[in-house]
Protein backbone atom coordinates (compact mmCIF):
# COMPACT_ATOMS: atom_id res chain seq x y z
CA UNK A 1 0.00 0.00 0.00
CA UNK A 2 1.02 3.64 -0.40
CA UNK A 3 3.31 4.93 2.37
CA UNK A 4 0.82 7.79 2.89
CA UNK A 5 -2.76 8.27 1.64
CA UNK A 6 -3.24 9.44 -1.96
CA UNK A 7 -6.78 10.88 -2.10
CA UNK A 8 -8.81 10.89 -5.33
CA UNK A 9 -8.19 13.96 -7.47
CA UNK A 10 -11.68 15.31 -6.86
CA UNK A 11 -11.08 15.30 -3.09
CA UNK A 12 -9.10 18.52 -2.88
CA UNK A 13 -8.09 19.61 0.60
CA UNK A 14 -8.91 18.48 4.10
CA UNK A 15 -12.54 19.64 4.08
CA UNK A 16 -13.53 17.59 1.02
CA UNK A 17 -11.47 14.62 2.21
CA UNK A 18 -13.46 14.75 5.48
CA UNK A 19 -16.94 15.51 4.15
CA UNK A 20 -17.12 13.29 1.05
CA UNK A 21 -16.64 9.94 2.85
CA UNK A 22 -19.09 10.98 5.57
CA UNK A 23 -21.92 11.66 3.13
CA UNK A 24 -21.25 9.49 0.09
CA UNK A 25 -19.42 6.37 1.24
CA UNK A 26 -21.84 3.50 1.91
CA UNK A 27 -21.04 0.06 3.26
CA UNK A 28 -23.62 -1.97 5.18
CA UNK A 29 -23.03 -5.31 6.88
CA UNK A 30 -25.53 -7.81 8.35
CA UNK A 31 -25.58 -6.90 12.03
CA UNK A 32 -27.26 -8.77 14.88
CA UNK A 33 -28.33 -6.35 17.61
CA UNK A 34 -28.04 -7.07 21.30
CA UNK A 35 -29.09 -4.82 24.17
CA UNK A 36 -26.67 -4.76 27.08
CA UNK A 37 -28.41 -3.71 30.30
CA UNK A 38 -26.18 -1.67 32.63
CA UNK A 39 -26.05 -1.66 36.42
CA UNK A 40 -27.03 2.02 36.56
CA UNK A 41 -30.36 1.29 34.84
CA UNK A 42 -29.30 2.41 31.37
CA UNK A 43 -28.45 0.32 28.32
CA UNK A 44 -26.06 0.03 25.38
CA UNK A 45 -27.01 -1.34 21.97
CA UNK A 46 -24.36 -3.63 20.50
CA UNK A 47 -24.23 -4.63 16.83
CA UNK A 48 -22.52 -7.95 16.16
CA UNK A 49 -20.94 -9.07 12.90
CA UNK A 50 -20.41 -12.75 13.62
CA UNK A 51 -18.20 -14.88 11.40
CA UNK A 52 -17.45 -17.78 13.74
CA UNK A 53 -13.89 -16.68 14.53
CA UNK A 54 -11.96 -16.80 17.82
CA UNK A 55 -10.72 -13.22 17.55
CA UNK A 56 -12.85 -10.09 17.95
CA UNK A 57 -12.53 -6.56 16.59
CA UNK A 58 -14.37 -3.88 18.63
CA UNK A 59 -14.88 -0.52 16.89
CA UNK A 60 -16.03 2.68 18.62
CA UNK A 61 -17.69 5.48 16.65
CA UNK A 62 -17.11 9.22 16.90
CA UNK A 63 -19.14 12.12 18.29
CA UNK A 64 -22.79 11.78 17.20
CA UNK A 65 -21.90 8.76 15.09
CA UNK A 66 -23.17 5.20 15.41
CA UNK A 67 -22.28 1.63 14.52
CA UNK A 68 -23.64 2.02 10.97
CA UNK A 69 -21.16 4.69 9.93
CA UNK A 70 -18.99 3.41 7.05
CA UNK A 71 -15.75 3.89 9.00
CA UNK A 72 -17.15 1.30 11.46
CA UNK A 73 -18.76 -1.17 9.06
CA UNK A 74 -15.86 -1.18 6.60
CA UNK A 75 -13.31 -1.93 9.30
CA UNK A 76 -15.45 -4.74 10.69
CA UNK A 77 -15.90 -6.22 7.21
CA UNK A 78 -12.18 -6.01 6.40
CA UNK A 79 -11.19 -7.69 9.66
CA UNK A 80 -14.02 -10.18 9.18
CA UNK A 81 -12.34 -11.22 5.94
CA UNK A 82 -9.17 -11.78 7.92
CA UNK A 83 -10.16 -13.98 10.85
CA UNK A 84 -12.19 -11.71 13.15
CA UNK A 85 -15.70 -11.46 14.47
CA UNK A 86 -16.81 -7.85 14.69
CA UNK A 87 -18.62 -5.68 17.22
CA UNK A 88 -19.73 -2.12 16.60
CA UNK A 89 -21.30 -0.64 19.70
CA UNK A 90 -23.36 2.52 20.13
CA UNK A 91 -22.69 5.10 22.81
CA UNK A 92 -25.64 6.10 24.99
CA UNK A 93 -28.29 7.91 22.88
CA UNK A 94 -26.62 6.98 19.56
CA UNK A 95 -28.36 3.71 18.61
CA UNK A 96 -31.60 5.23 17.38
CA UNK A 97 -33.29 5.09 20.78
CA UNK A 98 -32.67 7.63 23.53
CA UNK A 99 -30.96 6.27 26.62
CA UNK A 100 -32.86 6.25 29.91
CA UNK A 101 -30.75 8.44 32.18
CA UNK A 102 -30.18 12.22 32.12
CA UNK A 103 -26.50 11.68 31.24
CA UNK A 104 -25.12 11.13 27.74
CA UNK A 105 -21.62 10.05 26.65
CA UNK A 106 -18.41 12.05 26.33
CA UNK A 107 -14.68 11.96 25.55
CA UNK A 108 -13.67 11.25 29.12
CA UNK A 109 -15.74 8.15 29.88
CA UNK A 110 -14.39 4.79 28.74
CA UNK A 111 -16.26 2.71 31.33
CA UNK A 112 -19.03 1.86 28.85
CA UNK A 113 -16.41 0.56 26.41
CA UNK A 114 -14.90 -1.47 29.23
CA UNK A 115 -18.31 -3.03 29.92
CA UNK A 116 -18.71 -3.83 26.22
CA UNK A 117 -15.33 -5.56 26.02
CA UNK A 118 -15.87 -7.51 29.23
CA UNK A 119 -19.36 -8.56 28.12
CA UNK A 120 -18.09 -9.66 24.70
CA UNK A 121 -15.36 -11.77 26.27
CA UNK A 122 -17.79 -13.36 28.69
CA UNK A 123 -20.35 -14.08 26.00
CA UNK A 124 -18.08 -15.04 23.10
CA UNK A 125 -15.12 -16.55 24.90
CA UNK A 126 -12.72 -14.92 22.46
CA UNK A 127 -9.02 -15.65 22.59
CA UNK A 128 -8.05 -12.14 21.48
CA UNK A 129 -9.60 -8.68 21.18
CA UNK A 130 -8.27 -5.88 18.99
CA UNK A 131 -9.70 -2.37 19.38
CA UNK A 132 -10.22 0.53 17.04
CA UNK A 133 -11.92 3.92 17.09
CA UNK A 134 -12.09 7.13 15.12
CA UNK A 135 -12.22 10.69 16.44
CA UNK A 136 -13.98 10.57 19.84
CA UNK A 137 -14.03 6.77 19.49
CA UNK A 138 -10.25 6.92 19.36
CA UNK A 139 -10.26 8.96 22.57
CA UNK A 140 -12.40 6.37 24.33
CA UNK A 141 -10.21 3.54 23.07
CA UNK A 142 -6.98 5.19 24.23
CA UNK A 143 -8.54 6.05 27.58
CA UNK A 144 -9.58 2.43 28.13
CA UNK A 145 -5.99 1.33 27.55
CA UNK A 146 -4.38 4.09 29.61
CA UNK A 147 -6.61 4.99 32.52
CA UNK A 148 -6.43 1.71 34.45
CA UNK A 149 -4.01 -0.50 32.52
CA UNK A 150 -4.03 -3.05 35.33
CA UNK A 151 -7.78 -3.61 34.71
CA UNK A 152 -7.44 -4.19 30.98
CA UNK A 153 -8.53 -7.72 30.04
CA UNK A 154 -5.51 -9.82 29.11
CA UNK A 155 -7.15 -10.73 25.80
CA UNK A 156 -6.80 -7.14 24.49
CA UNK A 157 -3.74 -7.29 22.25
CA UNK A 158 -3.60 -3.72 20.92
CA UNK A 159 -5.43 -0.93 19.15
CA UNK A 160 -5.48 1.22 16.04
CA UNK A 161 -7.05 4.69 16.22
CA UNK A 162 -7.23 7.70 13.94
CA UNK A 163 -8.23 11.37 13.74
CA UNK A 164 -8.10 11.57 17.54
CA UNK A 165 -8.49 14.84 19.48
CA UNK A 166 -5.66 14.00 21.86
CA UNK A 167 -6.11 17.47 23.37
CA UNK A 168 -9.87 18.07 23.54
CA UNK A 169 -9.64 21.79 24.25
CA UNK A 170 -7.27 22.34 21.35
CA UNK A 171 -9.68 20.52 19.03
CA UNK A 172 -12.63 22.55 20.32
CA UNK A 173 -10.74 25.78 19.63
CA UNK A 174 -9.94 24.59 16.12
CA UNK A 175 -13.61 24.10 15.31
CA UNK A 176 -14.40 27.58 16.61
CA UNK A 177 -12.39 29.18 13.82
CA UNK A 178 -14.65 31.12 11.42
CA UNK A 179 -14.06 28.90 8.38
CA UNK A 180 -14.71 25.72 10.38
CA UNK A 181 -17.78 26.66 12.40
CA UNK A 182 -20.14 24.84 10.06
CA UNK A 183 -18.86 21.58 11.58
CA UNK A 184 -19.55 22.88 15.08
CA UNK A 185 -23.00 24.15 14.12
CA UNK A 186 -23.90 20.70 12.83
CA UNK A 187 -22.76 19.02 16.06
CA UNK A 188 -24.56 21.59 18.21
CA UNK A 189 -27.77 21.18 16.21
CA UNK A 190 -27.75 17.39 16.59
CA UNK A 191 -26.87 17.56 20.29
CA UNK A 192 -29.57 20.18 20.83
CA UNK A 193 -32.21 17.92 19.29
CA UNK A 194 -31.28 15.21 21.76
CA UNK A 195 -31.29 17.62 24.68
CA UNK A 196 -34.84 18.68 23.86
CA UNK A 197 -35.92 15.04 24.01
CA UNK A 198 -34.15 14.67 27.35
CA UNK A 199 -35.80 17.83 28.66
CA UNK A 200 -39.16 16.21 27.91
CA UNK A 201 -38.11 12.99 29.63
CA UNK A 202 -36.96 14.80 32.78
CA UNK A 203 -39.15 17.90 33.17
CA UNK A 204 -37.85 20.26 35.83
CA UNK A 205 -34.27 18.94 35.75
CA UNK A 206 -32.19 22.16 35.68
CA UNK A 207 -29.27 20.41 34.00
CA UNK A 208 -31.45 19.70 30.97
CA UNK A 209 -33.09 23.11 30.61
CA UNK A 210 -32.79 24.07 26.93
CA UNK A 211 -34.09 27.62 27.24
CA UNK A 212 -31.88 29.95 25.20
CA UNK A 213 -30.04 27.04 23.55
CA UNK A 214 -29.79 29.08 20.32
CA UNK A 215 -27.32 31.37 22.09
CA UNK A 216 -24.77 28.55 22.44
CA UNK A 217 -22.18 29.18 19.73
CA UNK A 218 -19.29 26.84 20.52
CA UNK A 219 -18.25 23.78 22.49
CA UNK A 220 -16.99 25.78 25.46
CA UNK A 221 -20.50 27.21 25.90
CA UNK A 222 -22.09 23.79 25.40
CA UNK A 223 -19.71 21.91 27.68
CA UNK A 224 -19.99 24.53 30.41
CA UNK A 225 -23.76 24.36 30.38
CA UNK A 226 -24.40 20.65 29.76
CA UNK A 227 -21.43 18.26 29.49
CA UNK A 228 -19.62 19.33 32.65
CA UNK A 229 -22.56 19.45 35.12
CA UNK A 230 -24.25 16.34 33.68
CA UNK A 231 -21.08 14.27 34.06
CA UNK A 232 -19.50 15.57 37.25
CA UNK A 233 -16.95 18.12 36.01
CA UNK A 234 -16.49 21.58 37.51
CA UNK A 235 -16.70 23.36 34.16
CA UNK A 236 -15.73 22.97 30.51
CA UNK A 237 -12.03 23.46 31.19
CA UNK A 238 -12.01 20.87 33.95
CA UNK A 239 -13.68 18.52 31.47
CA UNK A 240 -11.11 19.26 28.75
CA UNK A 241 -8.19 18.72 31.10
CA UNK A 242 -9.48 15.43 32.45
CA UNK A 243 -10.98 14.07 29.21
CA UNK A 244 -7.89 14.57 27.05
CA UNK A 245 -5.94 11.35 26.52
CA UNK A 246 -2.59 12.92 25.62
CA UNK A 247 -1.36 13.23 29.25
CA UNK A 248 -1.98 9.54 29.94
CA UNK A 249 -0.58 7.89 26.80
CA UNK A 250 2.64 7.00 28.63
CA UNK A 251 0.68 4.45 30.70
CA UNK A 252 -0.47 2.28 27.78
CA UNK A 253 0.97 -1.22 27.98
CA UNK A 254 -0.12 -2.75 24.64
CA UNK A 255 0.86 -1.80 21.07
CA UNK A 256 -1.08 1.15 19.67
CA UNK A 257 -0.94 3.08 16.41
CA UNK A 258 -2.41 6.59 16.12
CA UNK A 259 -2.85 8.08 12.64
CA UNK A 260 -3.46 11.83 12.24
CA UNK A 261 -3.68 13.83 9.00
CA UNK A 262 -2.06 17.26 8.94
CA UNK A 263 -5.01 18.64 6.97
CA UNK A 264 -7.58 17.36 9.47
CA UNK A 265 -9.91 20.35 10.03
CA UNK A 266 -10.87 19.08 13.51
CA UNK A 267 -7.40 18.93 15.06
CA UNK A 268 -5.18 21.69 16.45
CA UNK A 269 -1.40 21.63 16.80
CA UNK A 270 -1.48 19.97 20.23
CA UNK A 271 -3.06 16.86 18.69
CA UNK A 272 0.04 16.00 16.64
CA UNK A 273 2.37 14.74 19.32
CA UNK A 274 2.08 12.24 22.15
CA UNK A 275 3.38 14.44 24.96
CA UNK A 276 6.56 14.67 26.97
CA UNK A 277 6.61 11.10 28.27
CA UNK A 278 7.39 8.89 25.30
CA UNK A 279 5.95 5.41 25.28
CA UNK A 280 7.50 2.76 22.98
CA UNK A 281 4.10 1.04 22.84
CA UNK A 282 2.49 4.08 21.17
CA UNK A 283 3.36 4.81 17.54
CA UNK A 284 2.14 8.10 16.06
CA UNK A 285 1.88 8.35 12.27
CA UNK A 286 1.24 11.82 10.83
CA UNK A 287 0.23 11.96 7.16
CA UNK A 288 0.06 15.06 4.92
CA UNK A 289 -3.45 14.25 3.66
CA UNK A 290 -6.55 12.33 4.66
CA UNK A 291 -8.83 14.84 6.36
CA UNK A 292 -10.88 13.85 9.39
CA UNK A 293 -11.82 10.15 9.29
CA UNK A 294 -11.41 10.26 5.51
CA UNK A 295 -8.28 8.71 3.96
CA UNK A 296 -10.05 7.42 0.84
CA UNK A 297 -7.94 6.34 -2.14
CA UNK A 298 -9.05 5.87 -5.77
CA UNK A 299 -10.13 2.36 -6.75
CA UNK A 300 -10.01 1.00 -3.19
CA UNK A 301 -13.00 -0.38 -1.29
CA UNK A 302 -11.23 0.19 2.01
CA UNK A 303 -9.56 3.42 3.08
CA UNK A 304 -5.85 3.83 3.64
CA UNK A 305 -6.33 3.80 7.42
CA UNK A 306 -8.49 0.66 7.36
CA UNK A 307 -5.85 -1.22 5.39
CA UNK A 308 -3.14 0.26 7.61
CA UNK A 309 -5.03 -1.01 10.67
CA UNK A 310 -4.90 -4.57 9.33
CA UNK A 311 -1.23 -4.16 8.40
CA UNK A 312 -0.47 -2.90 11.91
CA UNK A 313 -2.32 -5.79 13.54
CA UNK A 314 -0.39 -8.31 11.41
CA UNK A 315 2.88 -6.72 12.52
CA UNK A 316 2.23 -7.31 16.21
CSV table of C-alpha atoms in Angstrom, one decimal:
chain,number,residue,atom,x,y,z
A,1,UNK,CA,0.0,0.0,0.0
A,2,UNK,CA,1.0,3.6,-0.4
A,3,UNK,CA,3.3,4.9,2.4
A,4,UNK,CA,0.8,7.8,2.9
A,5,UNK,CA,-2.8,8.3,1.6
A,6,UNK,CA,-3.2,9.4,-2.0
A,7,UNK,CA,-6.8,10.9,-2.1
A,8,UNK,CA,-8.8,10.9,-5.3
A,9,UNK,CA,-8.2,14.0,-7.5
A,10,UNK,CA,-11.7,15.3,-6.9
A,11,UNK,CA,-11.1,15.3,-3.1
A,12,UNK,CA,-9.1,18.5,-2.9
A,13,UNK,CA,-8.1,19.6,0.6
A,14,UNK,CA,-8.9,18.5,4.1
A,15,UNK,CA,-12.5,19.6,4.1
A,16,UNK,CA,-13.5,17.6,1.0
A,17,UNK,CA,-11.5,14.6,2.2
A,18,UNK,CA,-13.5,14.8,5.5
A,19,UNK,CA,-16.9,15.5,4.1
A,20,UNK,CA,-17.1,13.3,1.1
A,21,UNK,CA,-16.6,9.9,2.9
A,22,UNK,CA,-19.1,11.0,5.6
A,23,UNK,CA,-21.9,11.7,3.1
A,24,UNK,CA,-21.3,9.5,0.1
A,25,UNK,CA,-19.4,6.4,1.2
A,26,UNK,CA,-21.8,3.5,1.9
A,27,UNK,CA,-21.0,0.1,3.3
A,28,UNK,CA,-23.6,-2.0,5.2
A,29,UNK,CA,-23.0,-5.3,6.9
A,30,UNK,CA,-25.5,-7.8,8.4
A,31,UNK,CA,-25.6,-6.9,12.0
A,32,UNK,CA,-27.3,-8.8,14.9
A,33,UNK,CA,-28.3,-6.4,17.6
A,34,UNK,CA,-28.0,-7.1,21.3
A,35,UNK,CA,-29.1,-4.8,24.2
A,36,UNK,CA,-26.7,-4.8,27.1
A,37,UNK,CA,-28.4,-3.7,30.3
A,38,UNK,CA,-26.2,-1.7,32.6
A,39,UNK,CA,-26.1,-1.7,36.4
A,40,UNK,CA,-27.0,2.0,36.6
A,41,UNK,CA,-30.4,1.3,34.8
A,42,UNK,CA,-29.3,2.4,31.4
A,43,UNK,CA,-28.5,0.3,28.3
A,44,UNK,CA,-26.1,0.0,25.4
A,45,UNK,CA,-27.0,-1.3,22.0
A,46,UNK,CA,-24.4,-3.6,20.5
A,47,UNK,CA,-24.2,-4.6,16.8
A,48,UNK,CA,-22.5,-7.9,16.2
A,49,UNK,CA,-20.9,-9.1,12.9
A,50,UNK,CA,-20.4,-12.7,13.6
A,51,UNK,CA,-18.2,-14.9,11.4
A,52,UNK,CA,-17.4,-17.8,13.7
A,53,UNK,CA,-13.9,-16.7,14.5
A,54,UNK,CA,-12.0,-16.8,17.8
A,55,UNK,CA,-10.7,-13.2,17.5
A,56,UNK,CA,-12.9,-10.1,18.0
A,57,UNK,CA,-12.5,-6.6,16.6
A,58,UNK,CA,-14.4,-3.9,18.6
A,59,UNK,CA,-14.9,-0.5,16.9
A,60,UNK,CA,-16.0,2.7,18.6
A,61,UNK,CA,-17.7,5.5,16.6
A,62,UNK,CA,-17.1,9.2,16.9
A,63,UNK,CA,-19.1,12.1,18.3
A,64,UNK,CA,-22.8,11.8,17.2
A,65,UNK,CA,-21.9,8.8,15.1
A,66,UNK,CA,-23.2,5.2,15.4
A,67,UNK,CA,-22.3,1.6,14.5
A,68,UNK,CA,-23.6,2.0,11.0
A,69,UNK,CA,-21.2,4.7,9.9
A,70,UNK,CA,-19.0,3.4,7.1
A,71,UNK,CA,-15.8,3.9,9.0
A,72,UNK,CA,-17.1,1.3,11.5
A,73,UNK,CA,-18.8,-1.2,9.1
A,74,UNK,CA,-15.9,-1.2,6.6
A,75,UNK,CA,-13.3,-1.9,9.3
A,76,UNK,CA,-15.5,-4.7,10.7
A,77,UNK,CA,-15.9,-6.2,7.2
A,78,UNK,CA,-12.2,-6.0,6.4
A,79,UNK,CA,-11.2,-7.7,9.7
A,80,UNK,CA,-14.0,-10.2,9.2
A,81,UNK,CA,-12.3,-11.2,5.9
A,82,UNK,CA,-9.2,-11.8,7.9
A,83,UNK,CA,-10.2,-14.0,10.8
A,84,UNK,CA,-12.2,-11.7,13.2
A,85,UNK,CA,-15.7,-11.5,14.5
A,86,UNK,CA,-16.8,-7.8,14.7
A,87,UNK,CA,-18.6,-5.7,17.2
A,88,UNK,CA,-19.7,-2.1,16.6
A,89,UNK,CA,-21.3,-0.6,19.7
A,90,UNK,CA,-23.4,2.5,20.1
A,91,UNK,CA,-22.7,5.1,22.8
A,92,UNK,CA,-25.6,6.1,25.0
A,93,UNK,CA,-28.3,7.9,22.9
A,94,UNK,CA,-26.6,7.0,19.6
A,95,UNK,CA,-28.4,3.7,18.6
A,96,UNK,CA,-31.6,5.2,17.4
A,97,UNK,CA,-33.3,5.1,20.8
A,98,UNK,CA,-32.7,7.6,23.5
A,99,UNK,CA,-31.0,6.3,26.6
A,100,UNK,CA,-32.9,6.3,29.9
A,101,UNK,CA,-30.7,8.4,32.2
A,102,UNK,CA,-30.2,12.2,32.1
A,103,UNK,CA,-26.5,11.7,31.2
A,104,UNK,CA,-25.1,11.1,27.7
A,105,UNK,CA,-21.6,10.0,26.6
A,106,UNK,CA,-18.4,12.0,26.3
A,107,UNK,CA,-14.7,12.0,25.5
A,108,UNK,CA,-13.7,11.3,29.1
A,109,UNK,CA,-15.7,8.1,29.9
A,110,UNK,CA,-14.4,4.8,28.7
A,111,UNK,CA,-16.3,2.7,31.3
A,112,UNK,CA,-19.0,1.9,28.9
A,113,UNK,CA,-16.4,0.6,26.4
A,114,UNK,CA,-14.9,-1.5,29.2
A,115,UNK,CA,-18.3,-3.0,29.9
A,116,UNK,CA,-18.7,-3.8,26.2
A,117,UNK,CA,-15.3,-5.6,26.0
A,118,UNK,CA,-15.9,-7.5,29.2
A,119,UNK,CA,-19.4,-8.6,28.1
A,120,UNK,CA,-18.1,-9.7,24.7
A,121,UNK,CA,-15.4,-11.8,26.3
A,122,UNK,CA,-17.8,-13.4,28.7
A,123,UNK,CA,-20.4,-14.1,26.0
A,124,UNK,CA,-18.1,-15.0,23.1
A,125,UNK,CA,-15.1,-16.6,24.9
A,126,UNK,CA,-12.7,-14.9,22.5
A,127,UNK,CA,-9.0,-15.6,22.6
A,128,UNK,CA,-8.0,-12.1,21.5
A,129,UNK,CA,-9.6,-8.7,21.2
A,130,UNK,CA,-8.3,-5.9,19.0
A,131,UNK,CA,-9.7,-2.4,19.4
A,132,UNK,CA,-10.2,0.5,17.0
A,133,UNK,CA,-11.9,3.9,17.1
A,134,UNK,CA,-12.1,7.1,15.1
A,135,UNK,CA,-12.2,10.7,16.4
A,136,UNK,CA,-14.0,10.6,19.8
A,137,UNK,CA,-14.0,6.8,19.5
A,138,UNK,CA,-10.3,6.9,19.4
A,139,UNK,CA,-10.3,9.0,22.6
A,140,UNK,CA,-12.4,6.4,24.3
A,141,UNK,CA,-10.2,3.5,23.1
A,142,UNK,CA,-7.0,5.2,24.2
A,143,UNK,CA,-8.5,6.0,27.6
A,144,UNK,CA,-9.6,2.4,28.1
A,145,UNK,CA,-6.0,1.3,27.5
A,146,UNK,CA,-4.4,4.1,29.6
A,147,UNK,CA,-6.6,5.0,32.5
A,148,UNK,CA,-6.4,1.7,34.4
A,149,UNK,CA,-4.0,-0.5,32.5
A,150,UNK,CA,-4.0,-3.1,35.3
A,151,UNK,CA,-7.8,-3.6,34.7
A,152,UNK,CA,-7.4,-4.2,31.0
A,153,UNK,CA,-8.5,-7.7,30.0
A,154,UNK,CA,-5.5,-9.8,29.1
A,155,UNK,CA,-7.1,-10.7,25.8
A,156,UNK,CA,-6.8,-7.1,24.5
A,157,UNK,CA,-3.7,-7.3,22.2
A,158,UNK,CA,-3.6,-3.7,20.9
A,159,UNK,CA,-5.4,-0.9,19.1
A,160,UNK,CA,-5.5,1.2,16.0
A,161,UNK,CA,-7.1,4.7,16.2
A,162,UNK,CA,-7.2,7.7,13.9
A,163,UNK,CA,-8.2,11.4,13.7
A,164,UNK,CA,-8.1,11.6,17.5
A,165,UNK,CA,-8.5,14.8,19.5
A,166,UNK,CA,-5.7,14.0,21.9
A,167,UNK,CA,-6.1,17.5,23.4
A,168,UNK,CA,-9.9,18.1,23.5
A,169,UNK,CA,-9.6,21.8,24.3
A,170,UNK,CA,-7.3,22.3,21.3
A,171,UNK,CA,-9.7,20.5,19.0
A,172,UNK,CA,-12.6,22.6,20.3
A,173,UNK,CA,-10.7,25.8,19.6
A,174,UNK,CA,-9.9,24.6,16.1
A,175,UNK,CA,-13.6,24.1,15.3
A,176,UNK,CA,-14.4,27.6,16.6
A,177,UNK,CA,-12.4,29.2,13.8
A,178,UNK,CA,-14.6,31.1,11.4
A,179,UNK,CA,-14.1,28.9,8.4
A,180,UNK,CA,-14.7,25.7,10.4
A,181,UNK,CA,-17.8,26.7,12.4
A,182,UNK,CA,-20.1,24.8,10.1
A,183,UNK,CA,-18.9,21.6,11.6
A,184,UNK,CA,-19.6,22.9,15.1
A,185,UNK,CA,-23.0,24.2,14.1
A,186,UNK,CA,-23.9,20.7,12.8
A,187,UNK,CA,-22.8,19.0,16.1
A,188,UNK,CA,-24.6,21.6,18.2
A,189,UNK,CA,-27.8,21.2,16.2
A,190,UNK,CA,-27.8,17.4,16.6
A,191,UNK,CA,-26.9,17.6,20.3
A,192,UNK,CA,-29.6,20.2,20.8
A,193,UNK,CA,-32.2,17.9,19.3
A,194,UNK,CA,-31.3,15.2,21.8
A,195,UNK,CA,-31.3,17.6,24.7
A,196,UNK,CA,-34.8,18.7,23.9
A,197,UNK,CA,-35.9,15.0,24.0
A,198,UNK,CA,-34.2,14.7,27.4
A,199,UNK,CA,-35.8,17.8,28.7
A,200,UNK,CA,-39.2,16.2,27.9
A,201,UNK,CA,-38.1,13.0,29.6
A,202,UNK,CA,-37.0,14.8,32.8
A,203,UNK,CA,-39.1,17.9,33.2
A,204,UNK,CA,-37.8,20.3,35.8
A,205,UNK,CA,-34.3,18.9,35.7
A,206,UNK,CA,-32.2,22.2,35.7
A,207,UNK,CA,-29.3,20.4,34.0
A,208,UNK,CA,-31.5,19.7,31.0
A,209,UNK,CA,-33.1,23.1,30.6
A,210,UNK,CA,-32.8,24.1,26.9
A,211,UNK,CA,-34.1,27.6,27.2
A,212,UNK,CA,-31.9,29.9,25.2
A,213,UNK,CA,-30.0,27.0,23.5
A,214,UNK,CA,-29.8,29.1,20.3
A,215,UNK,CA,-27.3,31.4,22.1
A,216,UNK,CA,-24.8,28.5,22.4
A,217,UNK,CA,-22.2,29.2,19.7
A,218,UNK,CA,-19.3,26.8,20.5
A,219,UNK,CA,-18.2,23.8,22.5
A,220,UNK,CA,-17.0,25.8,25.5
A,221,UNK,CA,-20.5,27.2,25.9
A,222,UNK,CA,-22.1,23.8,25.4
A,223,UNK,CA,-19.7,21.9,27.7
A,224,UNK,CA,-20.0,24.5,30.4
A,225,UNK,CA,-23.8,24.4,30.4
A,226,UNK,CA,-24.4,20.7,29.8
A,227,UNK,CA,-21.4,18.3,29.5
A,228,UNK,CA,-19.6,19.3,32.7
A,229,UNK,CA,-22.6,19.4,35.1
A,230,UNK,CA,-24.3,16.3,33.7
A,231,UNK,CA,-21.1,14.3,34.1
A,232,UNK,CA,-19.5,15.6,37.3
A,233,UNK,CA,-17.0,18.1,36.0
A,234,UNK,CA,-16.5,21.6,37.5
A,235,UNK,CA,-16.7,23.4,34.2
A,236,UNK,CA,-15.7,23.0,30.5
A,237,UNK,CA,-12.0,23.5,31.2
A,238,UNK,CA,-12.0,20.9,34.0
A,239,UNK,CA,-13.7,18.5,31.5
A,240,UNK,CA,-11.1,19.3,28.7
A,241,UNK,CA,-8.2,18.7,31.1
A,242,UNK,CA,-9.5,15.4,32.5
A,243,UNK,CA,-11.0,14.1,29.2
A,244,UNK,CA,-7.9,14.6,27.0
A,245,UNK,CA,-5.9,11.4,26.5
A,246,UNK,CA,-2.6,12.9,25.6
A,247,UNK,CA,-1.4,13.2,29.3
A,248,UNK,CA,-2.0,9.5,29.9
A,249,UNK,CA,-0.6,7.9,26.8
A,250,UNK,CA,2.6,7.0,28.6
A,251,UNK,CA,0.7,4.4,30.7
A,252,UNK,CA,-0.5,2.3,27.8
A,253,UNK,CA,1.0,-1.2,28.0
A,254,UNK,CA,-0.1,-2.8,24.6
A,255,UNK,CA,0.9,-1.8,21.1
A,256,UNK,CA,-1.1,1.2,19.7
A,257,UNK,CA,-0.9,3.1,16.4
A,258,UNK,CA,-2.4,6.6,16.1
A,259,UNK,CA,-2.9,8.1,12.6
A,260,UNK,CA,-3.5,11.8,12.2
A,261,UNK,CA,-3.7,13.8,9.0
A,262,UNK,CA,-2.1,17.3,8.9
A,263,UNK,CA,-5.0,18.6,7.0
A,264,UNK,CA,-7.6,17.4,9.5
A,265,UNK,CA,-9.9,20.3,10.0
A,266,UNK,CA,-10.9,19.1,13.5
A,267,UNK,CA,-7.4,18.9,15.1
A,268,UNK,CA,-5.2,21.7,16.4
A,269,UNK,CA,-1.4,21.6,16.8
A,270,UNK,CA,-1.5,20.0,20.2
A,271,UNK,CA,-3.1,16.9,18.7
A,272,UNK,CA,0.0,16.0,16.6
A,273,UNK,CA,2.4,14.7,19.3
A,274,UNK,CA,2.1,12.2,22.2
A,275,UNK,CA,3.4,14.4,25.0
A,276,UNK,CA,6.6,14.7,27.0
A,277,UNK,CA,6.6,11.1,28.3
A,278,UNK,CA,7.4,8.9,25.3
A,279,UNK,CA,6.0,5.4,25.3
A,280,UNK,CA,7.5,2.8,23.0
A,281,UNK,CA,4.1,1.0,22.8
A,282,UNK,CA,2.5,4.1,21.2
A,283,UNK,CA,3.4,4.8,17.5
A,284,UNK,CA,2.1,8.1,16.1
A,285,UNK,CA,1.9,8.3,12.3
A,286,UNK,CA,1.2,11.8,10.8
A,287,UNK,CA,0.2,12.0,7.2
A,288,UNK,CA,0.1,15.1,4.9
A,289,UNK,CA,-3.5,14.2,3.7
A,290,UNK,CA,-6.6,12.3,4.7
A,291,UNK,CA,-8.8,14.8,6.4
A,292,UNK,CA,-10.9,13.8,9.4
A,293,UNK,CA,-11.8,10.1,9.3
A,294,UNK,CA,-11.4,10.3,5.5
A,295,UNK,CA,-8.3,8.7,4.0
A,296,UNK,CA,-10.1,7.4,0.8
A,297,UNK,CA,-7.9,6.3,-2.1
A,298,UNK,CA,-9.1,5.9,-5.8
A,299,UNK,CA,-10.1,2.4,-6.7
A,300,UNK,CA,-10.0,1.0,-3.2
A,301,UNK,CA,-13.0,-0.4,-1.3
A,302,UNK,CA,-11.2,0.2,2.0
A,303,UNK,CA,-9.6,3.4,3.1
A,304,UNK,CA,-5.9,3.8,3.6
A,305,UNK,CA,-6.3,3.8,7.4
A,306,UNK,CA,-8.5,0.7,7.4
A,307,UNK,CA,-5.8,-1.2,5.4
A,308,UNK,CA,-3.1,0.3,7.6
A,309,UNK,CA,-5.0,-1.0,10.7
A,310,UNK,CA,-4.9,-4.6,9.3
A,311,UNK,CA,-1.2,-4.2,8.4
A,312,UNK,CA,-0.5,-2.9,11.9
A,313,UNK,CA,-2.3,-5.8,13.5
A,314,UNK,CA,-0.4,-8.3,11.4
A,315,UNK,CA,2.9,-6.7,12.5
A,316,UNK,CA,2.2,-7.3,16.2
